[in-house]
Coordinates of N, CA, C and O in Angstrom, one line a residue:
X1 N 14.5 -24.9 -9.9 CA 14.1 -25.0 -11.3 C 15.3 -24.8 -12.2 O 15.4 -25.5 -13.3
X2 N 16.2 -24.0 -11.9 CA 17.4 -23.7 -12.8 C 18.2 -24.9 -13.0 O 19.0 -25.0 -14.0
X3 N 18.2 -25.9 -12.1 CA 19.0 -27.1 -12.3 C 18.6 -27.9 -13.5 O 19.4 -28.7 -14.0
X4 N 17.4 -27.7 -14.0 CA 17.0 -28.4 -15.2 C 17.1 -27.6 -16.5 O 16.8 -28.2 -17.6
X5 N 17.5 -26.4 -16.4 CA 17.6 -25.5 -17.6 C 19.0 -25.5 -18.1 O 20.0 -25.5 -17.4
X6 N 19.2 -25.4 -19.4 CA 20.5 -25.3 -20.1 C 21.0 -23.9 -19.9 O 20.2 -22.9 -19.7
X7 N 22.3 -23.7 -20.0 CA 22.9 -22.4 -19.9 C 22.3 -21.3 -20.8 O 22.1 -20.2 -20.4
X8 N 22.0 -21.6 -22.1 CA 21.5 -20.6 -23.0 C 20.2 -20.0 -22.5 O 20.0 -18.8 -22.6
X9 N 19.3 -20.8 -21.9 CA 18.1 -20.3 -21.3 C 18.3 -19.4 -20.1 O 17.7 -18.4 -19.9
X10 N 19.2 -19.9 -19.2 CA 19.6 -19.1 -18.1 C 20.2 -17.7 -18.5 O 19.8 -16.7 -18.0
X11 N 21.1 -17.8 -19.5 CA 21.6 -16.5 -20.0 C 20.6 -15.6 -20.6 O 20.6 -14.4 -20.4
X12 N 19.6 -16.2 -21.3 CA 18.5 -15.4 -21.9 C 17.7 -14.8 -20.7 O 17.3 -13.6 -20.9
X13 N 17.5 -15.5 -19.6 CA 16.7 -14.9 -18.5 C 17.5 -13.7 -18.0 O 16.9 -12.6 -17.7
X14 N 18.8 -13.8 -17.8 CA 19.6 -12.7 -17.3 C 19.6 -11.5 -18.3 O 19.4 -10.4 -17.9
X15 N 19.7 -11.8 -19.6 CA 19.7 -10.7 -20.6 C 18.3 -10.1 -20.6 O 18.2 -8.8 -20.7
X16 N 17.2 -10.8 -20.5 CA 15.9 -10.2 -20.4 C 15.7 -9.3 -19.2 O 15.2 -8.2 -19.3
X17 N 16.2 -9.8 -18.1 CA 16.1 -9.0 -16.8 C 16.9 -7.7 -17.0 O 16.4 -6.6 -16.7
X18 N 18.1 -7.8 -17.5 CA 18.9 -6.6 -17.8 C 18.2 -5.7 -18.8 O 18.2 -4.4 -18.5
X19 N 17.7 -6.2 -19.8 CA 17.0 -5.4 -20.8 C 15.8 -4.6 -20.2 O 15.6 -3.5 -20.4
X20 N 15.0 -5.3 -19.4 CA 13.9 -4.7 -18.7 C 14.4 -3.5 -17.8 O 13.8 -2.5 -17.8
X21 N 15.5 -3.7 -17.1 CA 16.0 -2.6 -16.3 C 16.5 -1.5 -17.1 O 16.3 -0.3 -16.7
X22 N 17.0 -1.7 -18.3 CA 17.4 -0.7 -19.2 C 16.2 0.1 -19.7 O 16.2 1.3 -19.8
X23 N 15.2 -0.7 -20.0 CA 13.9 -0.1 -20.5 C 13.2 0.7 -19.5 O 12.4 1.6 -19.8
X24 N 13.4 0.3 -18.2 CA 12.8 1.1 -17.1 C 13.3 2.5 -17.1 O 12.5 3.5 -16.9
X25 N 14.6 2.8 -17.5 CA 15.1 4.1 -17.6 C 14.3 4.9 -18.7 O 13.8 6.0 -18.5
X26 N 14.1 4.2 -19.8 CA 13.5 4.8 -21.0 C 12.0 5.2 -20.6 O 11.5 6.2 -21.0
X27 N 11.3 4.2 -19.9 CA 10.0 4.5 -19.6 C 9.9 5.7 -18.6 O 9.0 6.6 -18.7
X28 N 10.8 5.7 -17.6 CA 10.9 6.9 -16.7 C 11.1 8.2 -17.4 O 10.4 9.2 -17.1
X29 N 12.0 8.2 -18.4 CA 12.3 9.4 -19.2 C 11.0 9.8 -20.0 O 10.7 11.0 -20.1
X30 N 10.3 8.8 -20.5 CA 9.1 9.1 -21.3 C 8.0 9.7 -20.4 O 7.4 10.7 -20.8
X31 N 7.9 9.1 -19.3 CA 6.9 9.7 -18.3 C 7.2 11.1 -17.9 O 6.4 12.0 -17.8
X32 N 8.5 11.3 -17.6 CA 9.0 12.6 -17.2 C 8.7 13.6 -18.3 O 8.2 14.7 -18.0
X33 N 8.9 13.3 -19.5 CA 8.7 14.2 -20.6 C 7.2 14.6 -20.8 O 6.9 15.7 -20.9
X34 N 6.4 13.6 -20.7 CA 4.9 13.8 -20.9 C 4.4 14.6 -19.6 O 3.6 15.5 -19.8
X35 N 4.8 14.1 -18.4 CA 4.2 14.7 -17.2 C 4.7 16.2 -17.0 O 4.0 17.0 -16.5
X36 N 5.9 16.5 -17.4 CA 6.5 17.8 -17.2 C 6.1 18.8 -18.4 O 6.3 20.0 -18.3
X37 N 5.7 18.2 -19.5 CA 5.4 19.0 -20.7 C 6.6 19.7 -21.2 O 6.5 20.8 -21.7
X38 N 7.8 19.1 -21.0 CA 9.1 19.7 -21.4 C 9.8 18.6 -22.3 O 9.7 17.4 -22.0
X39 N 10.5 19.1 -23.3 CA 11.1 18.1 -24.2 C 12.5 17.8 -23.6 O 13.3 18.6 -23.2
X40 N 12.8 16.5 -23.5 CA 14.1 16.0 -23.1 C 15.1 16.2 -24.1 O 14.8 16.1 -25.3
X41 N 16.3 16.5 -23.7 CA 17.3 16.8 -24.7 C 17.9 15.5 -25.4 O 17.8 14.5 -24.8
X42 N 18.4 15.7 -26.6 CA 18.9 14.5 -27.3 C 20.4 14.4 -27.1 O 21.0 13.4 -27.4
X43 N 21.0 15.5 -26.5 CA 22.5 15.5 -26.2 C 22.8 16.7 -25.4 O 21.9 17.4 -25.0
X44 N 24.0 16.9 -25.1 CA 24.5 18.1 -24.3 C 24.5 17.8 -22.8 O 24.3 16.7 -22.3
X45 N 24.8 18.9 -22.0 CA 24.9 18.8 -20.6 C 23.7 18.3 -19.8 O 23.8 17.4 -18.9
X46 N 22.5 18.7 -20.2 CA 21.3 18.2 -19.6 C 21.1 16.7 -19.9 O 20.6 16.0 -19.0
X47 N 21.4 16.3 -21.1 CA 21.3 14.9 -21.4 C 22.2 14.1 -20.5 O 21.7 13.1 -19.9
X48 N 23.4 14.5 -20.3 CA 24.3 13.8 -19.4 C 23.8 13.9 -17.9 O 24.0 12.9 -17.2
X49 N 23.3 15.0 -17.5 CA 22.8 15.2 -16.2 C 21.7 14.2 -15.9 O 21.7 13.6 -14.8
X50 N 20.7 14.1 -16.8 CA 19.6 13.1 -16.6 C 20.1 11.7 -16.5 O 19.6 10.9 -15.7
X51 N 21.1 11.4 -17.3 CA 21.7 10.0 -17.2 C 22.6 9.7 -16.0 O 22.9 8.6 -15.7
X52 N 22.9 10.8 -15.3 CA 23.7 10.6 -14.1 C 22.7 10.7 -12.8 O 23.2 10.7 -11.7
X53 N 21.4 10.7 -13.1 CA 20.5 10.6 -12.0 C 20.0 12.0 -11.5 O 19.3 12.0 -10.5
X54 N 20.4 13.1 -12.1 CA 20.0 14.4 -11.7 C 18.9 14.9 -12.6 O 19.1 15.2 -13.7
X55 N 17.7 15.0 -12.0 CA 16.6 15.6 -12.7 C 16.4 17.0 -12.2 O 16.0 17.2 -11.1
X56 N 16.6 18.0 -13.1 CA 16.4 19.4 -12.7 C 15.0 19.7 -12.2 O 14.0 19.1 -12.6
X57 N 15.0 20.7 -11.3 CA 13.7 21.2 -10.7 C 12.7 21.6 -11.8 O 11.5 21.3 -11.6
X58 N 13.2 22.1 -12.9 CA 12.2 22.6 -13.9 C 11.4 21.4 -14.5 O 10.3 21.6 -14.9
X59 N 12.0 20.2 -14.4 CA 11.2 19.0 -14.9 C 10.3 18.5 -13.8 O 9.3 17.8 -14.0
X60 N 10.7 18.7 -12.5 CA 9.9 18.2 -11.4 C 8.8 19.2 -10.9 O 8.0 18.8 -10.1
X61 N 8.9 20.4 -11.3 CA 8.0 21.5 -10.8 C 6.5 21.1 -10.7 O 5.9 21.4 -9.7
X62 N 6.0 20.5 -11.7 CA 4.5 20.2 -11.7 C 4.2 18.8 -11.4 O 3.1 18.3 -11.6
X63 N 5.2 18.0 -10.8 CA 4.9 16.6 -10.5 C 4.6 16.5 -9.0 O 5.1 17.2 -8.2
X64 N 3.8 15.5 -8.7 CA 3.5 15.2 -7.3 C 4.8 14.6 -6.7 O 5.7 14.1 -7.5
X65 N 5.0 14.6 -5.4 CA 6.2 14.0 -4.8 C 6.3 12.5 -5.1 O 7.4 12.0 -5.3
X66 N 5.1 11.8 -5.1 CA 5.2 10.4 -5.4 C 5.6 10.1 -6.9 O 6.4 9.2 -7.1
X67 N 5.1 10.9 -7.8 CA 5.5 10.7 -9.2 C 7.0 11.1 -9.4 O 7.7 10.4 -10.1
X68 N 7.4 12.2 -8.8 CA 8.8 12.6 -8.9 C 9.7 11.5 -8.3 O 10.7 11.2 -8.9
X69 N 9.3 11.0 -7.2 CA 10.2 9.9 -6.6 C 10.2 8.7 -7.5 O 11.3 8.1 -7.7
X70 N 9.1 8.3 -8.0 CA 9.1 7.1 -8.9 C 9.9 7.3 -10.1 O 10.7 6.4 -10.5
X71 N 9.8 8.4 -10.8 CA 10.5 8.7 -12.0 C 12.0 8.8 -11.6 O 12.9 8.2 -12.4
X72 N 12.4 9.4 -10.5 CA 13.8 9.4 -10.1 C 14.4 8.0 -9.9 O 15.5 7.8 -10.3
X73 N 13.6 7.1 -9.3 CA 14.0 5.8 -9.1 C 14.2 5.0 -10.4 O 15.2 4.3 -10.6
X74 N 13.3 5.3 -11.4 CA 13.3 4.6 -12.7 C 14.5 5.1 -13.5 O 15.0 4.4 -14.3
X75 N 15.0 6.3 -13.2 CA 16.0 6.9 -14.0 C 17.4 6.9 -13.3 O 18.3 7.6 -13.7
X76 N 17.5 6.0 -12.3 CA 18.8 5.8 -11.6 C 19.9 5.4 -12.6 O 19.6 4.7 -13.6
X77 N 21.1 5.9 -12.5 CA 22.2 5.6 -13.4 C 22.5 4.1 -13.5 O 22.9 3.6 -14.5
X78 N 22.4 3.4 -12.4 CA 22.8 2.0 -12.3 C 21.6 1.1 -12.5 O 20.7 1.2 -11.6
X79 N 21.5 0.3 -13.5 CA 20.3 -0.5 -13.8 C 19.8 -1.3 -12.6 O 18.7 -1.4 -12.3
X80 N 20.8 -2.0 -11.8 CA 20.3 -2.8 -10.7 C 19.6 -2.0 -9.6 O 18.9 -2.6 -8.8
X81 N 19.8 -0.7 -9.5 CA 19.1 0.1 -8.5 C 17.8 0.6 -8.9 O 17.0 1.2 -8.1
X82 N 17.4 0.4 -10.2 CA 16.1 0.8 -10.7 C 15.0 -0.2 -10.2 O 15.3 -1.4 -10.0
X83 N 13.8 0.3 -10.1 CA 12.7 -0.6 -9.7 C 12.4 -1.7 -10.8 O 12.5 -1.4 -11.9
X84 N 12.0 -2.8 -10.3 CA 11.5 -3.8 -11.3 C 10.1 -3.5 -11.7 O 9.5 -2.6 -11.1
X85 N 9.6 -4.2 -12.7 CA 8.2 -4.0 -13.2 C 7.3 -4.2 -12.0 O 6.3 -3.4 -11.8
X86 N 7.5 -5.2 -11.2 CA 6.6 -5.5 -10.1 C 6.7 -4.4 -9.1 O 5.6 -4.0 -8.5
X87 N 7.9 -3.8 -8.8 CA 8.0 -2.7 -7.9 C 7.2 -1.5 -8.4 O 6.5 -0.9 -7.6
X88 N 7.3 -1.2 -9.7 CA 6.5 -0.1 -10.2 C 5.0 -0.3 -10.1 O 4.3 0.6 -9.7
X89 N 4.6 -1.5 -10.4 CA 3.1 -1.8 -10.3 C 2.6 -1.8 -8.9 O 1.4 -1.6 -8.7
X90 N 3.5 -2.0 -7.9 CA 3.1 -2.0 -6.5 C 3.1 -0.6 -5.9 O 2.7 -0.4 -4.8
X91 N 3.7 0.3 -6.6 CA 3.7 1.7 -6.2 C 2.3 2.2 -5.9 O 1.5 2.1 -6.8
X92 N 2.1 2.8 -4.7 CA 0.7 3.3 -4.4 C 0.2 4.3 -5.5 O -1.0 4.3 -5.9
X93 N 1.0 5.1 -6.0 CA 0.7 6.1 -7.0 C 0.1 5.4 -8.3 O -0.9 5.8 -8.8
X94 N 0.8 4.4 -8.7 CA 0.4 3.6 -9.9 C -0.8 2.8 -9.7 O -1.7 2.8 -10.5
X95 N -1.0 2.3 -8.5 CA -2.2 1.6 -8.1 C -3.4 2.5 -8.2 O -4.5 2.1 -8.6
X96 N -3.2 3.7 -7.7 CA -4.3 4.7 -7.7 C -4.7 5.1 -9.2 O -5.9 5.1 -9.5
X97 N -3.7 5.3 -10.0 CA -4.0 5.6 -11.4 C -4.7 4.4 -12.1 O -5.7 4.6 -12.8
X98 N -4.3 3.2 -11.8 CA -4.9 2.0 -12.3 C -6.4 1.9 -11.9 O -7.3 1.6 -12.7
X99 N -6.6 2.2 -10.6 CA -8.0 2.1 -10.1 C -8.8 3.2 -10.7 O -10.0 2.9 -11.1
X100 N -8.3 4.4 -10.9 CA -9.1 5.5 -11.6 C -9.4 5.1 -13.0 O -10.5 5.4 -13.5
X101 N -8.4 4.5 -13.7 CA -8.6 4.1 -15.1 C -9.8 3.1 -15.1 O -10.6 3.1 -16.0
X102 N -9.8 2.1 -14.2 CA -10.8 1.1 -14.2 C -12.2 1.7 -13.9 O -13.2 1.4 -14.6
X103 N -12.2 2.7 -13.0 CA -13.5 3.4 -12.7 C -14.0 4.1 -14.0 O -15.2 4.1 -14.3
X104 N -13.1 4.8 -14.7 CA -13.5 5.5 -15.9 C -14.0 4.6 -16.9 O -15.0 4.8 -17.6
X105 N -13.3 3.4 -17.1 CA -13.8 2.4 -18.0 C -15.2 1.9 -17.7 O -16.0 1.7 -18.6
X106 N -15.4 1.7 -16.4 CA -16.8 1.2 -16.0 C -17.8 2.3 -16.3 O -18.9 1.9 -16.7
X107 N -17.5 3.5 -16.1 CA -18.4 4.6 -16.4 C -18.7 4.7 -17.9 O -19.9 5.1 -18.3
X108 N -17.8 4.4 -18.7 CA -17.9 4.5 -20.1 C -18.7 3.3 -20.7 O -19.1 3.3 -21.9
X109 N -18.8 2.2 -19.9 CA -19.5 1.0 -20.4 C -21.0 1.1 -20.3 O -21.6 1.8 -19.8

């Protein structure tokens, strides 16, 4: 298919893919903050630690191992090593949450 596309569109696809991988870190950090009920730092040593892939135990303490693992993958320092959106949606933990949400929605209808 790419043989028919101009370079600007191909570059846009690459930029979009890269943007999504950058946003994966942000989503992982947001989930970490909400799930741990701890405020993430805006700067300082802990800020740098989180961006280097080190999530302290105090943030993981109340997380399931599946959630902790997924967040850790989402917050990897190197964007290409982060899971894609499809990877995240295929995670058994996320599938379970989605199924529970659907069940709750059906009960509310």
